[in-house]
Short mmCIF file of C-alpha atoms in Angstrom, two decimals:
data_model
loop_
_atom_site.label_atom_id
_atom_site.label_comp_id
_atom_site.label_asym_id
_atom_site.label_seq_id
_atom_site.Cartn_x
_atom_site.Cartn_y
_atom_site.Cartn_z
CA MET W 16 71.81 123.29 86.36
CA LYS W 17 73.64 120.49 84.59
CA ARG W 18 74.75 117.70 86.90
CA ARG W 19 78.14 116.12 86.62
CA HIS W 20 78.45 112.37 86.64
CA ALA W 21 79.30 110.70 89.92
CA ILE W 22 81.12 107.44 90.41
CA SER W 23 80.38 105.00 93.18
CA SER W 24 81.92 101.75 94.29
CA CYS W 25 78.56 100.03 94.43
CA ARG W 26 77.68 97.25 92.02
CA ARG W 27 76.37 98.22 88.60
CA ALA W 28 74.08 96.06 86.51
CA ARG W 29 76.31 96.63 83.48
CA PRO W 30 80.04 97.31 83.74
CA TYR W 31 81.54 100.46 82.34
CA PRO W 32 82.98 100.11 78.83
CA LEU W 33 86.65 99.10 78.79
CA TRP W 34 87.91 102.54 77.69
CA LYS W 35 86.08 104.19 80.57
CA ARG W 36 87.26 101.61 83.13
CA LYS W 37 90.88 102.19 82.09
CA ALA W 38 90.53 105.97 82.41
CA LEU W 39 88.80 105.75 85.79
CA TYR W 40 91.25 103.18 87.11
CA ALA W 41 94.18 105.38 86.07
CA LYS W 42 92.70 108.20 88.17
CA GLY W 43 92.22 105.84 91.14
CA LEU W 44 88.44 106.27 91.00
CA ILE W 45 87.35 102.73 90.33
CA ILE W 46 88.26 99.54 91.89
CA LYS W 47 90.19 96.57 90.68
CA ASN W 48 88.55 93.50 92.19
CA ARG W 49 86.40 95.99 94.10
CA VAL W 50 89.16 97.17 96.40
CA ARG W 51 89.89 100.84 96.20
CA VAL W 52 93.41 101.69 95.11
CA LYS W 53 93.59 104.21 97.96
CA GLN W 54 92.80 101.50 100.50
CA MET W 55 95.22 99.06 98.89
CA TYR W 56 98.00 101.65 99.19
CA ALA W 57 97.17 102.39 102.83
CA ASP W 58 96.98 98.67 103.67
CA GLU W 59 100.35 98.08 102.01
CA VAL W 60 102.01 100.84 104.06
CA PHE W 61 100.43 99.35 107.20
CA ARG W 62 101.88 95.95 106.26
CA LEU W 63 105.32 97.42 105.51
CA VAL W 64 105.42 99.23 108.86
CA ASN W 65 104.67 96.00 110.71
CA GLN W 66 107.25 94.18 108.60
CA GLU W 67 109.88 96.74 109.67
CA ARG W 68 108.82 96.47 113.31
CA THR W 69 108.72 92.68 113.50
CA SER W 70 112.11 92.39 111.76
CA ARG W 71 113.49 94.35 114.74
CA VAL W 72 111.62 92.22 117.31
CA LEU W 73 109.03 94.92 118.08
CA ASN W 74 105.33 94.22 118.47
CA PRO W 75 103.26 94.85 115.34
CA LEU W 76 100.88 97.79 115.43
CA MET W 77 97.12 97.28 115.36
CA MET W 78 94.17 99.07 113.79
CA LEU W 79 91.99 100.98 116.23
CA GLU W 80 88.37 99.85 116.31
CA TYR W 81 86.04 102.62 117.36
CA ARG W 82 82.29 102.81 117.85
CA VAL W 83 80.41 105.99 116.95
CA SER W 84 76.69 105.66 117.75
CA ASP W 85 75.56 102.72 115.60
CA MET W 86 78.66 102.62 113.34
CA VAL W 87 81.83 100.66 114.03
CA TYR W 88 85.03 101.78 112.33
CA THR W 89 87.47 98.89 112.10
CA ASP W 90 90.30 101.28 111.22
CA TYR W 91 89.36 104.56 112.90
CA LEU W 92 92.90 105.98 112.89
CA GLY W 93 93.12 105.19 109.17
CA HIS W 94 89.89 107.12 108.69
CA ILE W 95 91.33 110.13 110.54
CA ALA W 96 94.65 109.88 108.66
CA THR W 97 92.78 109.86 105.35
CA ILE W 98 90.84 112.96 106.41
CA LYS W 99 94.16 114.68 107.24
CA ALA W 100 95.67 113.67 103.87
CA ALA W 101 92.60 114.99 102.04
CA ASP W 102 92.76 118.20 104.11
CA MET W 103 96.39 118.76 103.05
CA ARG W 104 95.44 118.18 99.41
CA ASP W 105 92.25 120.25 99.44
CA ASN W 106 93.74 123.20 101.35
CA ASN W 107 97.05 122.97 99.49
CA TYR W 108 99.46 122.81 102.46
CA PHE W 109 102.09 120.40 103.72
CA SER W 110 102.43 120.60 107.48
CA HIS W 111 101.73 118.69 110.67
CA ASP W 112 99.54 121.62 111.78
CA SER W 113 96.27 121.76 109.87
CA PRO W 114 94.44 125.04 109.33
CA THR W 115 91.23 123.04 109.74
CA TYR W 116 92.01 120.63 112.62
CA GLY W 117 95.05 122.10 114.40
CA THR W 118 97.90 119.91 115.63
CA PRO W 119 97.71 116.12 115.23
CA GLY W 120 96.94 115.84 118.95
CA GLU W 121 94.09 118.34 118.69
CA MET W 122 92.74 116.51 115.65
CA LEU W 123 92.83 113.13 117.40
CA THR W 124 91.11 114.61 120.46
CA SER W 125 88.41 116.28 118.34
CA PHE W 126 87.69 112.89 116.75
CA GLY W 127 87.32 111.31 120.20
CA VAL W 128 90.65 109.48 120.49
CA ASN W 129 91.89 109.64 124.11
CA TRP W 130 95.60 109.28 123.42
CA ARG W 131 98.46 109.20 125.90
CA GLU W 132 101.14 109.55 123.23
CA TYR W 133 100.93 110.17 119.49
CA GLY W 134 103.15 110.59 116.46
CA GLU W 135 102.52 111.62 112.88
CA ASN W 136 104.45 111.06 109.67
CA ILE W 137 103.41 112.92 106.52
CA ALA W 138 104.71 112.73 102.98
CA ALA W 139 103.72 114.00 99.57
CA GLY W 140 104.72 113.22 96.02
CA TYR W 141 105.79 109.60 96.52
CA PRO W 142 103.86 107.46 94.02
CA THR W 143 103.92 104.04 95.74
CA PRO W 144 103.86 102.56 99.23
CA LEU W 145 107.43 101.24 98.77
CA ASP W 146 108.68 104.69 97.77
CA VAL W 147 107.10 106.49 100.71
CA MET W 148 108.24 103.83 103.20
CA ALA W 149 111.81 104.02 101.87
CA ALA W 150 111.75 107.81 102.35
CA TRP W 151 110.36 107.55 105.89
CA MET W 152 112.86 104.84 106.88
CA ALA W 153 115.74 106.95 105.51
CA SER W 154 114.72 109.85 107.78
CA GLU W 155 115.73 109.56 111.44
CA GLY W 156 112.65 111.31 112.88
CA HIS W 157 110.17 109.37 110.76
CA ARG W 158 111.96 106.07 111.45
CA LYS W 159 111.74 106.80 115.22
CA ASN W 160 107.96 107.06 114.95
CA ILE W 161 107.71 103.83 112.94
CA LEU W 162 109.94 101.92 115.37
CA ASN W 163 108.74 103.53 118.62
CA PRO W 164 107.99 100.61 121.00
CA ASN W 165 105.47 102.72 122.96
CA PHE W 166 103.01 102.99 120.07
CA THR W 167 100.34 100.29 119.83
CA PHE W 168 97.98 101.56 117.09
CA LEU W 169 98.55 102.84 113.56
CA GLY W 170 96.32 104.47 110.98
CA VAL W 171 97.47 105.11 107.43
CA GLY W 172 95.82 107.55 105.05
CA TYR W 173 96.47 108.03 101.35
CA VAL W 174 94.76 110.28 98.83
CA PRO W 175 95.74 111.06 95.26
CA GLY W 176 96.27 114.67 94.30
CA ASN W 177 93.87 116.64 92.12
CA ALA W 178 94.17 119.33 89.46
CA SER W 179 94.64 122.12 92.02
CA SER W 180 96.95 120.35 94.50
CA SER W 181 100.72 120.78 94.70
CA TYR W 182 101.49 117.04 94.76
CA ALA W 183 100.13 113.96 93.03
CA HIS W 184 100.10 111.82 96.21
CA TYR W 185 99.51 112.57 99.92
CA TRP W 186 100.36 110.18 102.76
CA VAL W 187 99.70 110.32 106.52
CA GLN W 188 100.60 107.90 109.30
CA LEU W 189 99.08 108.38 112.76
CA PHE W 190 100.65 106.45 115.65
CA VAL W 191 98.93 106.28 119.02
CA ARG W 192 99.35 104.82 122.46
CA LEU W 193 96.09 104.82 124.42
#
């Protein structure tokens, strides 16, 4: 069986040729300055949320650190949000209720997050962090989640679409109070 090429973010002895780097970067598969585009987008949304909150004299949200056996996730909610975004893309749906993980509360619980209150914002099709944040802030329900003073932790997930998905971009925000 013929194997397809795989791409990794690890260091290579020789860089890819320029034409290949441009093609891979355009697909979001390689890293500019070794930071994944997906993570840059998620980090930018995280920053924009805290900018909105602090401009209204609310406490900024934090990333949830979580220990699973010998691994420490510094942004565990972001990890879960990315899994949800990928699930929406891979199973071609757009809903808060996942056919794989159930409701956002059930998903958080199955990943070991003991929440007291949670919220979820989802979006699809918006190409940049500024675009998706503008859409969420223009929507009353989404804005309420972003500006809810009870929430203390935030995870942001972003995945690009693929050839079989309905949208080119998938976004998830998970808000939690522990």
